[in-house]
Amino acid sequence: MINTKTKQSKGHYVKCKTCFGDIELSYFKLFAIGALILNTFVFFLLFAFIIATYAENKKIDMNLVILGKDLVNYENLRTNSLFLAAYSLNLTYLDQLERYDSEEDETIQKLLLKLPSDKAIEFNETTTSAESELDEHYEAVEELIKDGKSKEAVVYLEENKNFLGAKRLYQEGIDSVMQYIIDIQQNASNIHKIFSLICLIICGSAIIAFLPAVTLIFGFAINRDGIYNKRWKKAKALLLIDTLHNDRLRHLFKDYCKQEHSIENYSFLEEVQEYKHMCDETIEMQMRFFEVVPSDNTKNPTGPTASVQSPTTSSHSSHSSHSKESIDYKPVTEQELEDLENRKYEKALNIYKKYLSMEGEMTINVTKRLVTPIKERLDLFEKKILPMLPEELFRNLESEISIVMLDTHHRFKESIAFKKEMKIEKIKSHFKTDINSVCTQ
């Protein structure tokens, strides 16, 4: 037994405390579970109606229907044989009459076994006296036929009131049985129609109710899969950016892109990295302009300043902070900031003309949706409406091109040149480790 306590938690989730532990479900998951439960209930409901329909159809004994029809046929054949014998005085028809009479009696016995007890008693009481009386009339007609009295036999069959009354009473007994069989069939047919209509209504309601739910769940699942796939590609794209930050790998990767005729994408990423370095330089110059000196732990180790520091500078970290500030953070003028911003603009404009314009010499294949915002910002800067170009100007395009180049980068990592470089780096790393251990000893 599950003791469930439900409460709303942060992030639009519902937290359920169960004997299996705490379970957090989003509203969408609750909706999906509710739809699944309702769908299961409808399935079992349809299953119950199908069983009920089968049970009703099972009540119809087809042997009973066949026996009823045989009884009517044998009675008609017996009467017709007697008339034919009377008209033609052919005794062969009398032999057929005896055969049909025997088969009719056998059919009545089988029918009595199939009928319910009340109906069997009613049929037996109605037809027994009529049948015995009919047999006496049939014997009288047979004697007339055997004596060659055809006319008298025909008149007897057509006009004798006692014979016609007995025949009518016997026929009423047969008709009552047939009506009973027809009523059973009709009731079963009506129940079958009702159950079929209910099943059709349930199925139609289920389709109307669940089709949007299934479509929503399916669409959400595809969307989530697309989101996760996109995130995975972005994560792998970071490996490509790391390759561009490694000097030796960058040159190897560039040569590989030339071999695969995808140098345009590589050159675009390379120049975007240059633009981003200029943005980092702008930030540092602004900090020096406003006399803001960042602490050691807030500096960007991958920025341009870190990249231009020599080993000598890093080894003399014991110098005073005053001398450090005077070397690395000398004051800058506003004109220098403006000149650097103009160079950034020229760099960004050159990237746009070279790679994003339709007339560019190395135009890359990207959508207009990604290019338009860049063009708008460049125009705003040119008109002095935008004071500076942002570092994330090419961020979306950089991410898009990095994803496009994932296949190329994957094949590059499988290439002999890459594996050779990685092996050299591994050897250098082991060599440095051995040297350090020797020095320590």
PDB file of N, CA and C in Angstrom, residues 60-69 111 115 119 174-187:
ATOM      1  N   ILE A  60     -27.218 -17.908 -28.963  1.00  0.00           N
ATOM      2  CA  ILE A  60     -27.908 -18.368 -30.173  1.00  0.00           C
ATOM      3  C   ILE A  60     -27.337 -19.716 -30.587  1.00  0.00           C
ATOM      4  N   ASP A  61     -28.155 -20.756 -30.437  1.00  0.00           N
ATOM      5  CA  ASP A  61     -27.744 -22.099 -30.847  1.00  0.00           C
ATOM      6  C   ASP A  61     -28.109 -22.276 -32.320  1.00  0.00           C
ATOM      7  N   MET A  62     -27.118 -22.311 -33.172  1.00  0.00           N
ATOM      8  CA  MET A  62     -27.377 -22.422 -34.601  1.00  0.00           C
ATOM      9  C   MET A  62     -28.040 -23.761 -34.955  1.00  0.00           C
ATOM     10  N   ASN A  63     -27.773 -24.779 -34.154  1.00  0.00           N
ATOM     11  CA  ASN A  63     -28.449 -26.064 -34.401  1.00  0.00           C
ATOM     12  C   ASN A  63     -29.957 -25.934 -34.197  1.00  0.00           C
ATOM     13  N   LEU A  64     -30.327 -25.091 -33.205  1.00  0.00           N
ATOM     14  CA  LEU A  64     -31.754 -24.866 -32.969  1.00  0.00           C
ATOM     15  C   LEU A  64     -32.406 -24.186 -34.174  1.00  0.00           C
ATOM     16  N   VAL A  65     -31.691 -23.210 -34.736  1.00  0.00           N
ATOM     17  CA  VAL A  65     -32.199 -22.506 -35.921  1.00  0.00           C
ATOM     18  C   VAL A  65     -32.338 -23.474 -37.094  1.00  0.00           C
ATOM     19  N   ILE A  66     -31.359 -24.350 -37.280  1.00  0.00           N
ATOM     20  CA  ILE A  66     -31.379 -25.301 -38.393  1.00  0.00           C
ATOM     21  C   ILE A  66     -32.514 -26.316 -38.222  1.00  0.00           C
ATOM     22  N   LEU A  67     -32.693 -26.791 -36.994  1.00  0.00           N
ATOM     23  CA  LEU A  67     -33.762 -27.757 -36.741  1.00  0.00           C
ATOM     24  C   LEU A  67     -35.137 -27.147 -36.990  1.00  0.00           C
ATOM     25  N   GLY A  68     -35.317 -25.874 -36.594  1.00  0.00           N
ATOM     26  CA  GLY A  68     -36.596 -25.203 -36.840  1.00  0.00           C
ATOM     27  C   GLY A  68     -36.899 -25.105 -38.325  1.00  0.00           C
ATOM     28  N   LYS A  69     -35.883 -24.740 -39.106  1.00  0.00           N
ATOM     29  CA  LYS A  69     -36.083 -24.640 -40.554  1.00  0.00           C
ATOM     30  C   LYS A  69     -36.332 -26.013 -41.191  1.00  0.00           C
ATOM     31  N   LEU A 111     -35.470 -31.293 -31.694  1.00  0.00           N
ATOM     32  CA  LEU A 111     -35.866 -29.923 -31.357  1.00  0.00           C
ATOM     33  C   LEU A 111     -36.323 -29.815 -29.915  1.00  0.00           C
ATOM     34  N   LEU A 115     -34.873 -27.121 -27.056  1.00  0.00           N
ATOM     35  CA  LEU A 115     -35.733 -26.061 -26.525  1.00  0.00           C
ATOM     36  C   LEU A 115     -35.683 -26.028 -25.001  1.00  0.00           C
ATOM     37  N   LYS A 119     -40.837 -24.225 -23.139  1.00  0.00           N
ATOM     38  CA  LYS A 119     -41.185 -24.184 -24.566  1.00  0.00           C
ATOM     39  C   LYS A 119     -41.387 -25.600 -25.128  1.00  0.00           C
ATOM     40  N   ILE A 174     -45.753 -25.352 -34.847  1.00  0.00           N
ATOM     41  CA  ILE A 174     -44.466 -25.126 -35.521  1.00  0.00           C
ATOM     42  C   ILE A 174     -44.153 -23.625 -35.582  1.00  0.00           C
ATOM     43  N   ASP A 175     -45.172 -22.805 -35.868  1.00  0.00           N
ATOM     44  CA  ASP A 175     -44.964 -21.357 -35.965  1.00  0.00           C
ATOM     45  C   ASP A 175     -44.530 -20.754 -34.622  1.00  0.00           C
ATOM     46  N   SER A 176     -45.081 -21.292 -33.534  1.00  0.00           N
ATOM     47  CA  SER A 176     -44.695 -20.768 -32.214  1.00  0.00           C
ATOM     48  C   SER A 176     -43.213 -21.036 -31.929  1.00  0.00           C
ATOM     49  N   VAL A 177     -42.756 -22.229 -32.318  1.00  0.00           N
ATOM     50  CA  VAL A 177     -41.330 -22.547 -32.140  1.00  0.00           C
ATOM     51  C   VAL A 177     -40.459 -21.650 -33.005  1.00  0.00           C
ATOM     52  N   MET A 178     -40.885 -21.470 -34.243  1.00  0.00           N
ATOM     53  CA  MET A 178     -40.107 -20.612 -35.138  1.00  0.00           C
ATOM     54  C   MET A 178     -40.091 -19.172 -34.652  1.00  0.00           C
ATOM     55  N   GLN A 179     -41.194 -18.691 -34.103  1.00  0.00           N
ATOM     56  CA  GLN A 179     -41.241 -17.328 -33.577  1.00  0.00           C
ATOM     57  C   GLN A 179     -40.293 -17.168 -32.384  1.00  0.00           C
ATOM     58  N   TYR A 180     -40.242 -18.214 -31.556  1.00  0.00           N
ATOM     59  CA  TYR A 180     -39.318 -18.201 -30.424  1.00  0.00           C
ATOM     60  C   TYR A 180     -37.867 -18.092 -30.902  1.00  0.00           C
ATOM     61  N   ILE A 181     -37.540 -18.877 -31.940  1.00  0.00           N
ATOM     62  CA  ILE A 181     -36.174 -18.841 -32.483  1.00  0.00           C
ATOM     63  C   ILE A 181     -35.867 -17.472 -33.090  1.00  0.00           C
ATOM     64  N   ILE A 182     -36.848 -16.925 -33.818  1.00  0.00           N
ATOM     65  CA  ILE A 182     -36.653 -15.594 -34.426  1.00  0.00           C
ATOM     66  C   ILE A 182     -36.470 -14.523 -33.347  1.00  0.00           C
ATOM     67  N   ASP A 183     -37.236 -14.626 -32.248  1.00  0.00           N
ATOM     68  CA  ASP A 183     -37.111 -13.648 -31.148  1.00  0.00           C
ATOM     69  C   ASP A 183     -35.730 -13.705 -30.518  1.00  0.00           C
ATOM     70  N   ILE A 184     -35.205 -14.929 -30.349  1.00  0.00           N
ATOM     71  CA  ILE A 184     -33.844 -15.065 -29.793  1.00  0.00           C
ATOM     72  C   ILE A 184     -32.827 -14.384 -30.698  1.00  0.00           C
ATOM     73  N   GLN A 185     -32.952 -14.631 -31.976  1.00  0.00           N
ATOM     74  CA  GLN A 185     -32.019 -14.012 -32.927  1.00  0.00           C
ATOM     75  C   GLN A 185     -32.137 -12.490 -32.900  1.00  0.00           C
ATOM     76  N   GLN A 186     -33.375 -11.990 -32.851  1.00  0.00           N
ATOM     77  CA  GLN A 186     -33.586 -10.549 -32.864  1.00  0.00           C
ATOM     78  C   GLN A 186     -33.025  -9.887 -31.606  1.00  0.00           C
ATOM     79  N   ASN A 187     -33.267 -10.514 -30.452  1.00  0.00           N
ATOM     80  CA  ASN A 187     -32.733  -9.958 -29.198  1.00  0.00           C
ATOM     81  C   ASN A 187     -31.207  -9.926 -29.211  1.00  0.00           C
TER      82      ASN A 187
END
